[in-house]
Short mmCIF file of C-alpha atoms in Angstrom, two decimals:
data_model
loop_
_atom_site.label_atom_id
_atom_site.label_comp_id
_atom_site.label_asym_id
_atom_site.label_seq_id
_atom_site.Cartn_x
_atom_site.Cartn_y
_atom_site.Cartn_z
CA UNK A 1 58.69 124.07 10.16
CA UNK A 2 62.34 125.09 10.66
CA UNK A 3 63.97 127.25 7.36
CA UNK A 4 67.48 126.72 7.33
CA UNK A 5 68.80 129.86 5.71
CA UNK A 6 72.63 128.87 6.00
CA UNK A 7 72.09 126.85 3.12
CA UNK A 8 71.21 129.41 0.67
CA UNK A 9 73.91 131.43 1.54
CA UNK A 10 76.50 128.69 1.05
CA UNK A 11 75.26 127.43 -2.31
CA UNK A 12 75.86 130.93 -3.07
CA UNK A 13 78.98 131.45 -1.91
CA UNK A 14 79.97 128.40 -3.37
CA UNK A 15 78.75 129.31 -7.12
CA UNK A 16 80.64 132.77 -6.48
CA UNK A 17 84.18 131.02 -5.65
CA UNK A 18 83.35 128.71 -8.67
CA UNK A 19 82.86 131.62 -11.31
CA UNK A 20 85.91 133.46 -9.83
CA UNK A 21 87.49 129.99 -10.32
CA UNK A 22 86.65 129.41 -13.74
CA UNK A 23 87.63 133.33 -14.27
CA UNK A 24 91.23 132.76 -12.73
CA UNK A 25 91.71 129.88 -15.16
CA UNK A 26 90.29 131.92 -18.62
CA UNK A 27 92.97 134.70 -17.42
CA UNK A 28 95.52 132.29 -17.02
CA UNK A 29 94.79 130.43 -20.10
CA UNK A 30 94.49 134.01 -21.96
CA UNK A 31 97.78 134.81 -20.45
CA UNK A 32 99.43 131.37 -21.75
CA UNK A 33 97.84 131.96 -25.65
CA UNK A 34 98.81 135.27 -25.53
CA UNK A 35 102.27 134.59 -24.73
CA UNK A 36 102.31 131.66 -27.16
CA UNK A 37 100.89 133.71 -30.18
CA UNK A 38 103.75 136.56 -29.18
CA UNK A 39 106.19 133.82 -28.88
CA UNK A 40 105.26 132.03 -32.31
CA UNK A 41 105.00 135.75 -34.72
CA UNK A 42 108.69 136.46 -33.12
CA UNK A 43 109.97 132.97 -34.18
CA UNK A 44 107.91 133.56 -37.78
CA UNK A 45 109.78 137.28 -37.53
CA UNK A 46 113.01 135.68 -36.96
CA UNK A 47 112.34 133.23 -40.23
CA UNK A 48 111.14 135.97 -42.39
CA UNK A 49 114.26 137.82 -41.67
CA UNK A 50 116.68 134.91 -42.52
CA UNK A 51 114.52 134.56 -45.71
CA UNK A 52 115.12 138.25 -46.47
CA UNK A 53 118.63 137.65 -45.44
CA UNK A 54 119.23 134.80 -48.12
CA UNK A 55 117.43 136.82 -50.51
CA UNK A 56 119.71 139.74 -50.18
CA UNK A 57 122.94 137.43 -51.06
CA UNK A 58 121.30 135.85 -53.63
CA UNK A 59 120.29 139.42 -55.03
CA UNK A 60 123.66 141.04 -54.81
CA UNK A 61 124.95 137.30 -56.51
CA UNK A 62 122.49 138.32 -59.39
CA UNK A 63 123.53 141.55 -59.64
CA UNK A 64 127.46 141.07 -59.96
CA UNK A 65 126.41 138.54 -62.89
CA UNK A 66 124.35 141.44 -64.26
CA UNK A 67 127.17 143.77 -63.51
CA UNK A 68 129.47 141.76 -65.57
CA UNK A 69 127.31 141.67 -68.60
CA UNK A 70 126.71 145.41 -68.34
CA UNK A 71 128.15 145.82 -71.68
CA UNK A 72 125.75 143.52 -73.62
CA UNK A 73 123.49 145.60 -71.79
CA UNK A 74 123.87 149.06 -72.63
CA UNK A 75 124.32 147.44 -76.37
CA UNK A 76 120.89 146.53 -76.22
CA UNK A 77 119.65 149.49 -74.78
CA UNK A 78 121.52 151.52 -77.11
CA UNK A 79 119.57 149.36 -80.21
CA UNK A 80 116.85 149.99 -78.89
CA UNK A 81 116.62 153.54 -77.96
CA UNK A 82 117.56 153.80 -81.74
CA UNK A 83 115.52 151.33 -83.52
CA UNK A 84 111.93 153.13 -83.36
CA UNK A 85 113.01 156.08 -85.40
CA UNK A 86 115.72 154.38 -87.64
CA UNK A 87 111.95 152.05 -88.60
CA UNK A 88 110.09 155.43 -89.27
CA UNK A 89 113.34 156.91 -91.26
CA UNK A 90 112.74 153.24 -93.37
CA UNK A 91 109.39 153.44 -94.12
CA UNK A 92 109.90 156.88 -95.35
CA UNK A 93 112.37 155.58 -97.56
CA UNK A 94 110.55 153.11 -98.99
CA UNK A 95 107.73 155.57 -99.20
CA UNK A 96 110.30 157.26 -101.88
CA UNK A 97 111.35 154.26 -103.65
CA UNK A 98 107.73 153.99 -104.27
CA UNK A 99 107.85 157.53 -105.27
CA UNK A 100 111.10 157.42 -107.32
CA UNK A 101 109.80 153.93 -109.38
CA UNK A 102 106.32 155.49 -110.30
CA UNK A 103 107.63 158.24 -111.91
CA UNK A 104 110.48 156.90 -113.69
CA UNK A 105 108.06 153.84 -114.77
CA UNK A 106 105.79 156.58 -116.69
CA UNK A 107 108.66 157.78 -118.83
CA UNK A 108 109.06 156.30 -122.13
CA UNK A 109 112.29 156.47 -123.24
CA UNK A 110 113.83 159.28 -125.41
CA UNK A 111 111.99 161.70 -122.77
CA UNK A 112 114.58 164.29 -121.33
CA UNK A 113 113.44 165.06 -117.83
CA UNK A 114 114.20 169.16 -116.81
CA UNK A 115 112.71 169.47 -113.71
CA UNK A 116 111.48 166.91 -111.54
CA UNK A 117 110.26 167.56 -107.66
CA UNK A 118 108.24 165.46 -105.38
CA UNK A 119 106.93 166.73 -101.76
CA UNK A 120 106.22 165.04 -99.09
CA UNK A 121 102.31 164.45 -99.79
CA UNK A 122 103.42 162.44 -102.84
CA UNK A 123 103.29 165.58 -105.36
CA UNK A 124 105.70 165.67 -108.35
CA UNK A 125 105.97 167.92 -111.31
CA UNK A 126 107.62 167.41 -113.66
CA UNK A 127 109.18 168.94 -116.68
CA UNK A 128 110.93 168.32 -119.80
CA UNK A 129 110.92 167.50 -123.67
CA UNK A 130 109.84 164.28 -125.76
CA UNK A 131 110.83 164.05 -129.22
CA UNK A 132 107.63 163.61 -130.82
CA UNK A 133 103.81 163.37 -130.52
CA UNK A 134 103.80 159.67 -130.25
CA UNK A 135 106.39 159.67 -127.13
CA UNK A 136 104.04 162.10 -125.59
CA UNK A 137 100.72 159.74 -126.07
CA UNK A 138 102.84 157.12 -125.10
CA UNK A 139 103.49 159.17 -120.97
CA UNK A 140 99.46 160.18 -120.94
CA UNK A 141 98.66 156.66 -121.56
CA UNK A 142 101.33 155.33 -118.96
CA UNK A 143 100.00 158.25 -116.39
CA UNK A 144 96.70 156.84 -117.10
CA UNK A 145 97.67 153.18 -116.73
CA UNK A 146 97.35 151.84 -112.98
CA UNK A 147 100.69 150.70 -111.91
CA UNK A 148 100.07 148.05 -109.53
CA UNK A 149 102.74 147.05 -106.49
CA UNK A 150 104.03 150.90 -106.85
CA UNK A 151 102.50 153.89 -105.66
CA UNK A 152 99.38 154.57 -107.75
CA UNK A 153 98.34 158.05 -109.43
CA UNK A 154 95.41 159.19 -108.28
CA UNK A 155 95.42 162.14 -109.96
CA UNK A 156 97.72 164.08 -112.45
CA UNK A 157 97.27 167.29 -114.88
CA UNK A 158 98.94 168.26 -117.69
CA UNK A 159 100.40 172.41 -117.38
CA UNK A 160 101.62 172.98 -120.15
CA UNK A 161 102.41 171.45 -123.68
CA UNK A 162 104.71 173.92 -126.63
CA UNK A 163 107.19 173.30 -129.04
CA UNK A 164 110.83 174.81 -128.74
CA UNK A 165 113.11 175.48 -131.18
CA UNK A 166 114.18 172.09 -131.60
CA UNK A 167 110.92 170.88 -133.06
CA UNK A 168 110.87 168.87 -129.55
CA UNK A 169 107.31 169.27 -127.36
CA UNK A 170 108.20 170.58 -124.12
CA UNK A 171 105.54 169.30 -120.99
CA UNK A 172 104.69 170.70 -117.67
CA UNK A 173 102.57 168.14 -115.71
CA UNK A 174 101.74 167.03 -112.18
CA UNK A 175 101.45 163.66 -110.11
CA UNK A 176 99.45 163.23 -107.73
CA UNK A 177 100.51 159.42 -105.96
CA UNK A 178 98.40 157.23 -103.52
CA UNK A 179 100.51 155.42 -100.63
CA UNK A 180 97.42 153.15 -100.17
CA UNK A 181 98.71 149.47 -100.50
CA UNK A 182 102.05 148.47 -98.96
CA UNK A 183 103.86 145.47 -100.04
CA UNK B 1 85.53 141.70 -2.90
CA UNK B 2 89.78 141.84 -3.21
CA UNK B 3 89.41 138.79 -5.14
CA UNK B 4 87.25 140.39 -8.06
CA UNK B 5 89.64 143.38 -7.92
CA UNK B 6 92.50 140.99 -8.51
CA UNK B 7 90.72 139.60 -11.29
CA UNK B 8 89.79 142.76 -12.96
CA UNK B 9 93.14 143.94 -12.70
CA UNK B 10 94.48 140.80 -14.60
CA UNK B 11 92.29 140.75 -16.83
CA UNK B 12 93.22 144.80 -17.37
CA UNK B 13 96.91 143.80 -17.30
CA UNK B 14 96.62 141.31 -20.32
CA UNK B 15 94.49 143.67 -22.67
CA UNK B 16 96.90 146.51 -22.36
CA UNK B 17 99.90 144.30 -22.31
CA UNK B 18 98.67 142.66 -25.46
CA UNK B 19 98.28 145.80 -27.32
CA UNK B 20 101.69 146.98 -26.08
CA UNK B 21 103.66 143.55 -27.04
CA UNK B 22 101.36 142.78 -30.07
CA UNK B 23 100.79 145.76 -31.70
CA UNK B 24 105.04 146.37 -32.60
CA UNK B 25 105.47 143.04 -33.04
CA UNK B 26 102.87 142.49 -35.67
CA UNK B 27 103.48 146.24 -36.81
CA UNK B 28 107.85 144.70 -37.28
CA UNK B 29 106.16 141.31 -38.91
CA UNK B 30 103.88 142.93 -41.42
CA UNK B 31 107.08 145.24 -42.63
CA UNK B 32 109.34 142.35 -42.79
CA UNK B 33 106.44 140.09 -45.07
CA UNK B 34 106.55 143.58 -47.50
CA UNK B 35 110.06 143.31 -47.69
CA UNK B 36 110.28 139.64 -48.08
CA UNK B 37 107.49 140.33 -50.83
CA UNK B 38 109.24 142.79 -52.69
CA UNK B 39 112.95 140.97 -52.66
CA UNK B 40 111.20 137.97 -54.03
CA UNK B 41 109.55 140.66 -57.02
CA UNK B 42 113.79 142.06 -57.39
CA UNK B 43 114.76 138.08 -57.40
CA UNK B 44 112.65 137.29 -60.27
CA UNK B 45 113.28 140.23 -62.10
CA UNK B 46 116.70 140.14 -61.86
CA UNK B 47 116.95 136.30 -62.81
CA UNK B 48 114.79 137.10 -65.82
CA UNK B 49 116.84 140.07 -66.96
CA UNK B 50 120.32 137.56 -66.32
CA UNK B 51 118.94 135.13 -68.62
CA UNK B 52 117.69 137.65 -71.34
CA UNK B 53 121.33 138.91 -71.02
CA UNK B 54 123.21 135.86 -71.35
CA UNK B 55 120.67 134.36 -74.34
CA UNK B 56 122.09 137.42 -76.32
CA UNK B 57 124.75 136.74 -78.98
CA UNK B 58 127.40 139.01 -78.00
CA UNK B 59 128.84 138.73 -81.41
CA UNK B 60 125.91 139.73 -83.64
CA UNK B 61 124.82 142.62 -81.00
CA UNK B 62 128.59 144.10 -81.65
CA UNK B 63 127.79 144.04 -85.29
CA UNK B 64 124.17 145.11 -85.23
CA UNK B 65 125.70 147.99 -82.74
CA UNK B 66 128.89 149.43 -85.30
CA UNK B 67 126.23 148.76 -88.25
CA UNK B 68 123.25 151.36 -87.02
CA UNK B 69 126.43 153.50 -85.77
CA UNK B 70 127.69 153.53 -89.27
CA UNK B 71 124.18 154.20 -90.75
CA UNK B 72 122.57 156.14 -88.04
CA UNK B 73 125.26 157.82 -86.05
CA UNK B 74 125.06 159.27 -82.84
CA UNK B 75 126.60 162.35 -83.79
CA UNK B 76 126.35 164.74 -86.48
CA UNK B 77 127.76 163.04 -89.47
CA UNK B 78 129.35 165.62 -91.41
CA UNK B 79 132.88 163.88 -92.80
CA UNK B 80 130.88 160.83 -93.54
CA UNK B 81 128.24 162.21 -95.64
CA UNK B 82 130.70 164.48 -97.25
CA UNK B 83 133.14 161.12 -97.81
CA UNK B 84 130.13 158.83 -98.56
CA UNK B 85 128.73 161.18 -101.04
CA UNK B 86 131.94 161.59 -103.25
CA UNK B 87 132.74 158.02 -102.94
CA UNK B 88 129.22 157.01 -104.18
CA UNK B 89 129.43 159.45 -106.99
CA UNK B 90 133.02 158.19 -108.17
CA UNK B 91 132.36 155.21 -108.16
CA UNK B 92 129.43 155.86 -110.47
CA UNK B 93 131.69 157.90 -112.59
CA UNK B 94 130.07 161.04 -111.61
CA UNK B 95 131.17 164.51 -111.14
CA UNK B 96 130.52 165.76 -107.22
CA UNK B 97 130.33 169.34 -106.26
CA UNK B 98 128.31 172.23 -105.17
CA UNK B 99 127.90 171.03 -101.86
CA UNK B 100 125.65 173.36 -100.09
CA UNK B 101 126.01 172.36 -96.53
CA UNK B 102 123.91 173.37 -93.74
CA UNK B 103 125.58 171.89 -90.32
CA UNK B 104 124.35 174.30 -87.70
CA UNK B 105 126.17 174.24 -84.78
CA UNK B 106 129.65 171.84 -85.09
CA UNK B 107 129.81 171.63 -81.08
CA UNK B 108 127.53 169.17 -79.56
CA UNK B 109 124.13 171.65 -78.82
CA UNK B 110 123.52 168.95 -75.60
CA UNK B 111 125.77 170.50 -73.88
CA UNK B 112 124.50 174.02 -74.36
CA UNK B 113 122.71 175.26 -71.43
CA UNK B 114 119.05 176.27 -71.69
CA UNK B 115 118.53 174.50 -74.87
CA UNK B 116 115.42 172.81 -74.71
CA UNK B 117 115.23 171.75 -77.92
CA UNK B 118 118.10 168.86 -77.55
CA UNK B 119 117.47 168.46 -73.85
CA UNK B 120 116.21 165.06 -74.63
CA UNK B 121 119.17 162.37 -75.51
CA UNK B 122 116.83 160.47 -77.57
CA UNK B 123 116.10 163.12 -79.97
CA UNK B 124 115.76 162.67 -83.84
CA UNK B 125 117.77 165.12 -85.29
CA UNK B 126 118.99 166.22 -88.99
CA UNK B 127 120.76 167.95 -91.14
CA UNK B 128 119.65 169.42 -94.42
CA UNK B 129 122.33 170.02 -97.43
CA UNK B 130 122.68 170.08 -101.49
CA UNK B 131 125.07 169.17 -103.64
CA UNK B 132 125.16 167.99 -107.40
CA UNK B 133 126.55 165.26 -109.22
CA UNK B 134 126.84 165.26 -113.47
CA UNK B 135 127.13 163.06 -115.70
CA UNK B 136 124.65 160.68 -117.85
CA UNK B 137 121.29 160.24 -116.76
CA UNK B 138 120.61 156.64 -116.65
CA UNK B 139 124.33 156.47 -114.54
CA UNK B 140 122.80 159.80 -112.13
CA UNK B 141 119.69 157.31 -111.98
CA UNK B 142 121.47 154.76 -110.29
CA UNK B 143 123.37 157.09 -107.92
CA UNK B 144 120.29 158.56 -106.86
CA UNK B 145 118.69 154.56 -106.61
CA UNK B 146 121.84 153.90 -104.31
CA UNK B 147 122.11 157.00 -102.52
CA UNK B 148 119.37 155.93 -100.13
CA UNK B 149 121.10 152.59 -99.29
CA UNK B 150 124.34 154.29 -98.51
CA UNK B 151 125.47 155.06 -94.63
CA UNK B 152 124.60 157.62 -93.08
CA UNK B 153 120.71 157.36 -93.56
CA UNK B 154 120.16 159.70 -96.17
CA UNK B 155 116.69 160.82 -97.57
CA UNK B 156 116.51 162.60 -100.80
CA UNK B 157 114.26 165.95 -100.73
CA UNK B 158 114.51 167.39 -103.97
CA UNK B 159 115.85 166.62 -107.16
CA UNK B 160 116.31 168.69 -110.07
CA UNK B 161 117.77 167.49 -113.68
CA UNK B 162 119.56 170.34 -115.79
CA UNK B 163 120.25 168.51 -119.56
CA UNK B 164 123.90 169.71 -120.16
CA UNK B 165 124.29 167.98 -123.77
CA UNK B 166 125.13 169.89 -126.86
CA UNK B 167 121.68 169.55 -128.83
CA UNK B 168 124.04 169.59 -132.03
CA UNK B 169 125.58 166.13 -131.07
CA UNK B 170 122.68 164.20 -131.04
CA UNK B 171 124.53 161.20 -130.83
CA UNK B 172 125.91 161.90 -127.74
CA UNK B 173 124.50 160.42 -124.19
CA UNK B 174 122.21 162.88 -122.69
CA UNK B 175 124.40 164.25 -120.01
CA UNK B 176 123.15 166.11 -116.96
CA UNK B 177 123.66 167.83 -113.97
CA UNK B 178 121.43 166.90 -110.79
CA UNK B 179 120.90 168.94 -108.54
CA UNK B 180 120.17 167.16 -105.21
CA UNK B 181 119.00 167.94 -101.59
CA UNK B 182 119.58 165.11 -99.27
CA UNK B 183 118.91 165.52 -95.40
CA UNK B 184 120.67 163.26 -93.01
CA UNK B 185 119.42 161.51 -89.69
CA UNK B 186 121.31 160.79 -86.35
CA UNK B 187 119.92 160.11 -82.98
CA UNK B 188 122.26 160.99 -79.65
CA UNK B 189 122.62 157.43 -78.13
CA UNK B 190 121.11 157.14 -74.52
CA UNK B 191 123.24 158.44 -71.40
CA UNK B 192 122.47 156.89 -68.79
CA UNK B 193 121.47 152.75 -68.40
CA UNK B 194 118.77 152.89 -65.58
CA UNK B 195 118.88 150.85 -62.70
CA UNK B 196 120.43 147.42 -62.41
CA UNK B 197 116.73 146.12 -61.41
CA UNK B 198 115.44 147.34 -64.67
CA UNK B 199 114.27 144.71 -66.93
CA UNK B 200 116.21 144.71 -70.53
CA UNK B 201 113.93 144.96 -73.49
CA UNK B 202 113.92 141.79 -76.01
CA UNK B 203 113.55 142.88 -79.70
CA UNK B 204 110.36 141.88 -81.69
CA UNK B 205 110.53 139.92 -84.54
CA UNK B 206 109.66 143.33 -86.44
CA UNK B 207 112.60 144.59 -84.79
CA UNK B 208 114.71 141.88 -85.64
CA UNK B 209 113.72 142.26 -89.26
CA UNK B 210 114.07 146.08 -89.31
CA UNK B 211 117.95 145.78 -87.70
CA UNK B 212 118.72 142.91 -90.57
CA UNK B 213 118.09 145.81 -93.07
CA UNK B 214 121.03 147.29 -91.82
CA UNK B 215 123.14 145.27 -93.53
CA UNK B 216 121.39 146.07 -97.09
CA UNK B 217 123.21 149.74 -96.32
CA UNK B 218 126.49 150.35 -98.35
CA UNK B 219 129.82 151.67 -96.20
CA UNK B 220 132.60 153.78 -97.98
CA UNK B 221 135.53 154.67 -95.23
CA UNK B 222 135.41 158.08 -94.32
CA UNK B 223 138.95 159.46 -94.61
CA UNK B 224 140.05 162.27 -91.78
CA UNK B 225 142.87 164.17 -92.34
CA UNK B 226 145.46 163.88 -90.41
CA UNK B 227 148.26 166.16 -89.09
CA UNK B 228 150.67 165.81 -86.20
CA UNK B 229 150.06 167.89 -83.20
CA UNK B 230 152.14 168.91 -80.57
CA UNK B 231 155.74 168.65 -79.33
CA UNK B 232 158.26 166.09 -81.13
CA UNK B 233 161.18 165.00 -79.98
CA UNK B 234 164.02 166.22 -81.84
CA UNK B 235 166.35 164.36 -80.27
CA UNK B 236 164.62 160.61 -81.08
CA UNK B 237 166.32 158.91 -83.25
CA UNK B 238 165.22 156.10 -83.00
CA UNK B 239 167.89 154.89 -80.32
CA UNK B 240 165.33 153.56 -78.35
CA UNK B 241 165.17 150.51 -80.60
CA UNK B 242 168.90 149.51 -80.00
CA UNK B 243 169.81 147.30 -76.91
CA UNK B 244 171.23 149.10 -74.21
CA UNK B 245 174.90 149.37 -73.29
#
């Protein structure tokens, strides 16, 4: 029986030259997508930068149009940078309007007022004369009364009560006012 | 054997060429897609902030802007709360005097170096004075009710009422002397605008409201003396007028 050995070899050979082959052509295709991809992110580069480009003129287009309103601008700014405290400074004030109509509802009138201070926690004192007994009844009860839509008293003392020497009663007394409800 | 060498050395060739060619060229892309990313951001701002500009009513903002200078000045408001004050009271038919002014520094304490205190544009700052105002009480009632609506912002500290009447007149009106201490607010305005990029604020509704109240504020026209400075020329005579010769 005769062993032919040549064949082997070739078959070999032959499967060798094809792998190399197939090798040759995944390099060269490798080499083709390669220089494709680099090919198509430099043409994407290239459109970006137009983009960017056209961007830029339309920026510096807005920003002459800005430029030219730059006035309006810092007038805004300028109401603004103002308006936060100018709001606190209002509410204060009406904080003292509150204040101010409290204590001039509780007077009755004929009552001359001597002294009259109010601090900032919403404490007054206040001093003067009222003609007669009556009158005087008259600003407990009113102290006592809840004044609704006003700042309320939450608490007030009388200091001191005395005649003078025009048969008037002089008062001493103290307020004590709630900021609770805001209209 | 030279074949598979060739082969490897292609193969070899393409990785290092790709990571030479690719890696700049995606490194050059990826910077140009943050730029592209961030003009588009500038664009939008910058077409928002055009339209917020040009959808504000140039005249009302010029009134709203003289108004809260009027009422809450920029700079320390002495001549107007000295003007406003005697205006108020005579128009009330009060007597104004006794003013007890505190104005610290006249020159503009910004400027002063190593001041921290009014490093700050945006500061609130005040001034504290006293002055009084006689007359009848109910009339010194409604001075002190309008004092607070008057420009500059005022806020009353501290009042105190001195009855001046002769007890042996009863029929006369009780007639008194207040004795008043007012402090005054005013707020440097901003120096600088920020960068044209910088979106503009829109005021609230709340806003809107609070800058319609300064309307409610009354103005009296502050009055500055004036004298004529510097050189005049003696020799004008008012020539100038006539046509030449």
């Amino acid at each position: 029986m005769d062993v032919n050995l040549l064949n082997n070899k070739l078959k070999k050979t032959r499967d060798k030259q094809k792998i190399k082959r197939i090798a040759w052509k995944i390099v060269v295709i490798g080499w083709i997508i390669l220089a494709g991809l680099i090919a198509g992110l430099s043409a994407w580069g290239i459109v970006i930068n137009l983009s960017n480009k056209k961007f830029e003129g339309k920026i510096d287009l807005f920003k002459n149009e800005i430029a030219q309103l730059q006035e309006v601008e810092s007038k805004q700014v300028f109401l603004i940078s103002k308006i936060g405290a100018f709001e606190g400074l209002l509410k204060q004030q009406d904080k003292h309007q509150r204040v101010a109509e409290a204590v001039f509802s509780v007077i009755p009138d004929g009552t001359s007022l001597r002294g009259f201070k109010v601090n900032e926690e919403g404490s007054i004192s206040l001093s003067g004369s009222v003609p007669s007994w009556p009158k005087l009844y008259e600003l407990i009860r009113r102290i006592k009364k809840p004044t609704a839509g006003k700042a309320r008293i939450l608490g007030a003392g009388v200091q001191r009560i005395s005649f003078n020497s025009l048969d008037e009663i002089d008062f001493s007394i103290y307020l004590n006012l709630g900021f609770g409800e805001t209209e | 054997m030279k074949q598979n060498k060739k082969l490897a050395i292609a193969v070899v060739i393409a990785i290092v060429l790709s990571i030479i060619v690719f890696g700049p060229v995606l490194g050059r892309l990826n910077q140009r897609l943050a730029v592209n990313k961030k003009l588009k951001q500038e664009l939008v701002g910058l077409e928002t902030k055009l339209e917020v500009l040009e959808g504000i009513d140039k005249q009302l903002i010029n009134e709203r802007v003289n108004q809260m200078e009027e009422v809450f000045p920029s700079q320390k408001p002495v001549v107007e709360i000295l003007s406003s004050l005697s205006n108020l009271a005579a128009k009330h038919g009060l007597t104004f005097g006794g003013v007890k002014l505190r104005p610290g520094e006249l020159a503009a304490e910004e400027e002063k170096p190593g001041n921290a205190k009014y490093k700050s544009s945006s500061k609130l700052l005040d001034i504290s004075f006293g002055f009084e105002v006689g007359g009848d009480f109910s009339t010194v009632l409604k001075f002190l009710s309008e004092l607070e609506s008057t420009s500059p912002l005022m806020r009353i500290d501290n009042v105190g009422l001195t009855i001046k009447t002769n007890p042996l007149f009863e029929n006369q009106a009780t007639a008194v002397i207040a004795s008043i201490d007012v402090t005054a607010y005013y707020q440097a305005a901003p120096e600088l605008l920020g960068s044209i990029s910088q979106p503009v604020k829109l005021l609230s509704k709340g806003e809107e409201l609070v800058l319609n109240r300064l309307f409610g504020f009354t103005l009296f026209e502050s009055v500055l003396p004036v004298a004529r400075t510097g050189k005049a020329d003696l020799f004008d005579f008012g020539l100038s007028a006539l046509p030449a010769l």
